[in-house]
Short mmCIF file of C-alpha atoms in Angstrom, two decimals:
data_model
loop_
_atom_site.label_atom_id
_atom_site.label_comp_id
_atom_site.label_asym_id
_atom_site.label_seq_id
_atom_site.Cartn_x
_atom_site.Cartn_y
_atom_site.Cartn_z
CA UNK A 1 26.17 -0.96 6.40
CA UNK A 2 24.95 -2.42 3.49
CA UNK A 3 25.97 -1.10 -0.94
CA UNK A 4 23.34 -2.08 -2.79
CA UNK A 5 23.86 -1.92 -6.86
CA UNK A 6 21.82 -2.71 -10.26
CA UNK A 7 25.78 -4.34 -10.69
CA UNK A 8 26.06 -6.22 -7.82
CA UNK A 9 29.87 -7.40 -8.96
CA UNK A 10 30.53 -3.32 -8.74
CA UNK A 11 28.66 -3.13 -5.38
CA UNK A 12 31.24 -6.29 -3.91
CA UNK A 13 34.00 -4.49 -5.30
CA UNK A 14 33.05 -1.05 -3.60
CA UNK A 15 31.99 -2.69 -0.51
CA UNK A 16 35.75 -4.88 -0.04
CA UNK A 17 37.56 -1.78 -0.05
CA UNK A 18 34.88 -0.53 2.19
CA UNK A 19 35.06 -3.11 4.99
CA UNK A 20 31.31 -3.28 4.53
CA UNK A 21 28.84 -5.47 2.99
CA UNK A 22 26.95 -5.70 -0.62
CA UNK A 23 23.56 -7.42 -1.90
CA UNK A 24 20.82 -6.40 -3.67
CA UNK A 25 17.69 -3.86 -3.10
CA UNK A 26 16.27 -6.81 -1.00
CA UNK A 27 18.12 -5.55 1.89
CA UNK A 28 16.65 -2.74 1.68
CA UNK A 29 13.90 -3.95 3.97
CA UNK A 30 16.88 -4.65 6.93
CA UNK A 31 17.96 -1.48 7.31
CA UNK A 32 16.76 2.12 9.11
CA UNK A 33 18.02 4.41 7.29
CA UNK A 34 18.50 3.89 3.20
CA UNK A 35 20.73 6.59 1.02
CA UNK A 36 20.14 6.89 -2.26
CA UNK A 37 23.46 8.18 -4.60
CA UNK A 38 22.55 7.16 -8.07
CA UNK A 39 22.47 9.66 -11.21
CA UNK A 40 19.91 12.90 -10.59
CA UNK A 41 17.99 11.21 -13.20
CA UNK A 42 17.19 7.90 -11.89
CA UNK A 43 17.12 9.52 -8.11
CA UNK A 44 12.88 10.02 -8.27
CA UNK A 45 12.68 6.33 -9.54
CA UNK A 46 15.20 4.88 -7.29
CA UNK A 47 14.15 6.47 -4.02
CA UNK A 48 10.39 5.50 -4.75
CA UNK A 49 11.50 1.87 -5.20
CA UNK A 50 13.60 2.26 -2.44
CA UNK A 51 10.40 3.39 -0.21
CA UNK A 52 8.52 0.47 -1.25
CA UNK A 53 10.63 -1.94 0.12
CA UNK A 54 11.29 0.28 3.63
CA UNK A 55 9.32 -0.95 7.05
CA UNK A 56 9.96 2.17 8.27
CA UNK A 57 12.85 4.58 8.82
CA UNK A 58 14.82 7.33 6.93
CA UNK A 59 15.24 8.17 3.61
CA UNK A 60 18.11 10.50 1.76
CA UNK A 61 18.51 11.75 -1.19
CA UNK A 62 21.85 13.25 -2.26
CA UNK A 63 21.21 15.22 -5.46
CA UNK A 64 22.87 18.16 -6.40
CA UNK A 65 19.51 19.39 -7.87
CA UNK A 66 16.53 19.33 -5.69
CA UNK A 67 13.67 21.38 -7.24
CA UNK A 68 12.18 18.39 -9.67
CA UNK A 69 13.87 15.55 -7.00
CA UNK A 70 13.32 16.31 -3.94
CA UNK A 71 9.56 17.90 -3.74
CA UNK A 72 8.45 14.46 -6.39
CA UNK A 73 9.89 11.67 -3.78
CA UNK A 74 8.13 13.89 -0.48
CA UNK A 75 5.15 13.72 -2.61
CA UNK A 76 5.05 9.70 -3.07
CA UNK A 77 6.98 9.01 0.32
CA UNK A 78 4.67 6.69 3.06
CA UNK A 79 3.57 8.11 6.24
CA UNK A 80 5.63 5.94 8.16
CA UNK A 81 9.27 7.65 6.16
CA UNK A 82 11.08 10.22 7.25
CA UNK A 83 13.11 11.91 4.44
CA UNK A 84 15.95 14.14 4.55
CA UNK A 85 17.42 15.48 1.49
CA UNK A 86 21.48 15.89 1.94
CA UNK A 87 24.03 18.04 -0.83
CA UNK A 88 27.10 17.36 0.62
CA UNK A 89 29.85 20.12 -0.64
CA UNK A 90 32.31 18.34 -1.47
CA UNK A 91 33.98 15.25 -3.45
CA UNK A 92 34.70 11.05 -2.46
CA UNK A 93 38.25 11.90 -2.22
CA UNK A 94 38.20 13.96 1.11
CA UNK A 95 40.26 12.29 4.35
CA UNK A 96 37.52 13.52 6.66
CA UNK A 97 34.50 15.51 7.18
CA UNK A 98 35.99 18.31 9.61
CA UNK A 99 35.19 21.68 8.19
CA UNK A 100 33.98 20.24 5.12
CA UNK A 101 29.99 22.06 4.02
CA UNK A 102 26.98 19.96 3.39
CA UNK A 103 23.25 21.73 2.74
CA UNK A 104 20.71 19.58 4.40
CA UNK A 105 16.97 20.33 4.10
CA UNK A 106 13.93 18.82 6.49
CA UNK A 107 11.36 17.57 4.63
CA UNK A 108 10.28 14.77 6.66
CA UNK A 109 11.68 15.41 10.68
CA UNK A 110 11.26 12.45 13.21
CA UNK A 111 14.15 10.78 15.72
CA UNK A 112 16.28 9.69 13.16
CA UNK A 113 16.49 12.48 10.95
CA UNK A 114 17.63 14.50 13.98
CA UNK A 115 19.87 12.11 15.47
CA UNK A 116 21.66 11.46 12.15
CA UNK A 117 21.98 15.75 11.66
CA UNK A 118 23.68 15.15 15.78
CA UNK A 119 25.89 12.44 14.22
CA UNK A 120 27.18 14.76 11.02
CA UNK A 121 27.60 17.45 13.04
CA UNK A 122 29.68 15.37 15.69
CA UNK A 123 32.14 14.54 12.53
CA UNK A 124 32.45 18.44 12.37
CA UNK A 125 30.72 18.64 9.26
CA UNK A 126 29.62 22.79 9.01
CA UNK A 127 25.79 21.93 8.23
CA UNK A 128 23.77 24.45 6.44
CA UNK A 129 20.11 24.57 6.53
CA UNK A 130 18.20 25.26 3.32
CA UNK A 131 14.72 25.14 0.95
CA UNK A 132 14.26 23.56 -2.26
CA UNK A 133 14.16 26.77 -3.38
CA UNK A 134 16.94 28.48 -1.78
CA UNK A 135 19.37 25.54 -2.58
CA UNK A 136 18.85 25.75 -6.23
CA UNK A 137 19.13 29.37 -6.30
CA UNK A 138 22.60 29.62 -4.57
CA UNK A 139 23.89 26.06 -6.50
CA UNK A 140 22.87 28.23 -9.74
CA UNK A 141 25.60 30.35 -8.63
CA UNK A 142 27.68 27.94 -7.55
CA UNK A 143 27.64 25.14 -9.96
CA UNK A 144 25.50 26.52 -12.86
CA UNK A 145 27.51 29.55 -13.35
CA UNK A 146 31.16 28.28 -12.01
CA UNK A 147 30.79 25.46 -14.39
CA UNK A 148 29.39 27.28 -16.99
CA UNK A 149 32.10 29.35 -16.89
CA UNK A 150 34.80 26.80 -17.25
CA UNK A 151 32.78 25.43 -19.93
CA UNK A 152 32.86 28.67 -22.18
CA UNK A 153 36.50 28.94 -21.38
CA UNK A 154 37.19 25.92 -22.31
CA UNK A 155 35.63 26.11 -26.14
CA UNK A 156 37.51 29.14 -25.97
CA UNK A 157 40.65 28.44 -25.42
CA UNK A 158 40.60 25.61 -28.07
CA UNK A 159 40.33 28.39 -31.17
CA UNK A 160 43.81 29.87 -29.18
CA UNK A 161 45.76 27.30 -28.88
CA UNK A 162 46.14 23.30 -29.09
CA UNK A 163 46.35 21.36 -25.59
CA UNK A 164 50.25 20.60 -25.46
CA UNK A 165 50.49 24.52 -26.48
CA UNK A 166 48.51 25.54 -22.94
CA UNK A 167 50.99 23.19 -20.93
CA UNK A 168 54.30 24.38 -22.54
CA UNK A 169 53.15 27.94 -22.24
CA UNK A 170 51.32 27.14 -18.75
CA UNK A 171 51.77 29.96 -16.03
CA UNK A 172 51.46 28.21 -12.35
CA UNK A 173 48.02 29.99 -12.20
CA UNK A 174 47.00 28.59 -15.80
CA UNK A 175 47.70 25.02 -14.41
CA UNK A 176 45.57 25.66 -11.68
CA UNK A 177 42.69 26.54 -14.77
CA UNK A 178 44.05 23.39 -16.20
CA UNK A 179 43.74 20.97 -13.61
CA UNK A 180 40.01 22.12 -12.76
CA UNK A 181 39.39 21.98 -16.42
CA UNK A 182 40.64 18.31 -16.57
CA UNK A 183 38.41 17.65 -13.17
CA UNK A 184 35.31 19.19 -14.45
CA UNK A 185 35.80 16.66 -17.84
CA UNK A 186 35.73 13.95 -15.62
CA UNK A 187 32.37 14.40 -14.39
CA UNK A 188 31.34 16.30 -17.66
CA UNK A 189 27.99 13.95 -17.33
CA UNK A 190 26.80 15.12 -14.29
CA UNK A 191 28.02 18.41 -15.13
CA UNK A 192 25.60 19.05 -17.90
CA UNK A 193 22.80 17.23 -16.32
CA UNK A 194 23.23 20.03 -13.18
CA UNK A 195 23.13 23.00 -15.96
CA UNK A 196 20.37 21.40 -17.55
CA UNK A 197 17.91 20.49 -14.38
CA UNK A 198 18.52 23.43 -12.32
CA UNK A 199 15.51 25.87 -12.84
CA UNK A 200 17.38 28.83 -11.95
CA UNK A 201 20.42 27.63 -14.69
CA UNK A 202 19.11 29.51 -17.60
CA UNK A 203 18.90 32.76 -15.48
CA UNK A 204 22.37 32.27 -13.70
CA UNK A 205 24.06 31.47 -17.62
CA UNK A 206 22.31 34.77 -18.74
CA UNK A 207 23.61 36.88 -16.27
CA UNK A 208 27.25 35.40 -17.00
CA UNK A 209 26.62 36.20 -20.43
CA UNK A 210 25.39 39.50 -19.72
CA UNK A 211 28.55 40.24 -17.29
CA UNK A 212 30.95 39.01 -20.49
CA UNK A 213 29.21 41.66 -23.09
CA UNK A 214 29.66 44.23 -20.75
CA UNK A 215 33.43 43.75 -20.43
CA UNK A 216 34.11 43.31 -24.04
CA UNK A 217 35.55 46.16 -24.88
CA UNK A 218 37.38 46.54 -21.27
CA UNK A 219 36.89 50.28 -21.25
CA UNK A 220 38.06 52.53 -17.70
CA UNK A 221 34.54 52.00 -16.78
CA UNK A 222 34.48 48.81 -16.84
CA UNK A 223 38.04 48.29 -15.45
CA UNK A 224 37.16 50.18 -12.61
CA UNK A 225 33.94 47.77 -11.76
CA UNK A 226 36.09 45.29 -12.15
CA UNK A 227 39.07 46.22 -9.65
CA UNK A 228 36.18 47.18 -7.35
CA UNK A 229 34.32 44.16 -7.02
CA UNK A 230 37.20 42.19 -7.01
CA UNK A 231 38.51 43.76 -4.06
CA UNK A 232 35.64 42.07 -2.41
CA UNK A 233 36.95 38.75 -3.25
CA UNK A 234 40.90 39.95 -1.76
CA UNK A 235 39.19 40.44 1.36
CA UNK A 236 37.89 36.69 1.42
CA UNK A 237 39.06 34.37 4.49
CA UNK A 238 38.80 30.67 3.07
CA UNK A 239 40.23 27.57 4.99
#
């Protein structure tokens, strides 16, 4: 296993605490299978360099977009690639992969793209098979919306109250709100560049704001849709 980095100092660093090895995109042509985690904008540009340099083998992509990423690299991939496009569900900081999701979608099937699927599901990865399409429609949900969500809250919360007031008045759930509003400003970057690429974003943020007007004024109407649909969410089972 090989970390290859534009800052190769970063990539030795990485690959130490690793137990692995680093270099630079030369090694590229060594290897079978070549995984591409870089920014979603520099993923088109990276992978197709990345091809280039590949004899043959596998490529993946990891982007939390695909629509834009994923259908741009199939279209410049060799003949001789396969290419799998990967989302995995989850963050670097897991122990291990059992029961953990990851959305994988066949663009480009041969042996290794099915013998690598064998191998994730072997971890006990739960694998979910997906389009383009159909990924970006239910991440628009999932990350467009969530996030969005957060984000709105967020500004919101800042014309309330000043940051030491939300921790000294903090219920336990509100630190819960806190803590994922602290995590989602770490990675405020990618964030934005999610709610920005996602061509189903502007239609998931929409809807949110949609839902919002419609509660405004919090009447029995609208209390009762509430208590109804989240009784739907009470009867959730999550591990």
């Amino acid at each position: 296993i090989f970390i290859c980095s534009r800052h190769l100092e970063k990539a030795e660093k990485i690959s130490k605490a690793l137990g692995v090895e680093a270099g630079d995109l030369n090694l590229i042509k060594t290897v079978d299978i070549v995984l591409i985690s870089v920014p979603i904008e520099n993923t088109v540009e990276m992978a197709v360099e990345a091809a280039k340099k590949m004899e043959k083998g596998l490529l993946i992509d990891v982007s939390s977009v695909k629509i834009g990423i994923a259908d741009k690299i199939l279209k410049s991939l060799p003949s001789k690639l396969e290419y799998l496009s990967l989302h995995p569900l989850f963050g670097p900081k897991i122990k291990n992969f059992k029961g953990k999701n990851m959305v994988f979608i066949r663009l480009k099937e041969g042996e290794l793209t099915r013998a690598l699927l064998e191998y994730l599901k072997w971890k006990g990865l739960n694998l979910i098979e997906s389009s383009l399409e159909e990924h970006d429609e239910k991440m628009a949900a999932i990350q467009v919306m969530n996030h969005y969500a957060y984000i709105c809250l967020a500004l919101g919360l800042e014309k309330f109250a000043s940051i030491n007031d939300m921790i000294n008045f903090s219920t336990v759930f509100f630190k819960k709100t806190l803590t994922q509003l602290k995590r989602l400003s770490e990675n405020i970057n990618v964030v934005l560049d999610i709610q920005k690429r996602n061509v189903y974003a502007f239609k998931a943020r929409k809807e949110f704001l949609n839902v919002a007007a419609s509660l405004q004024n919090m009447t029995d109407e609208e209390t009762k849709k509430v208590m109804e649909t989240l009784a739907k969410f009470n009867k959730l089972y999550l591990k």
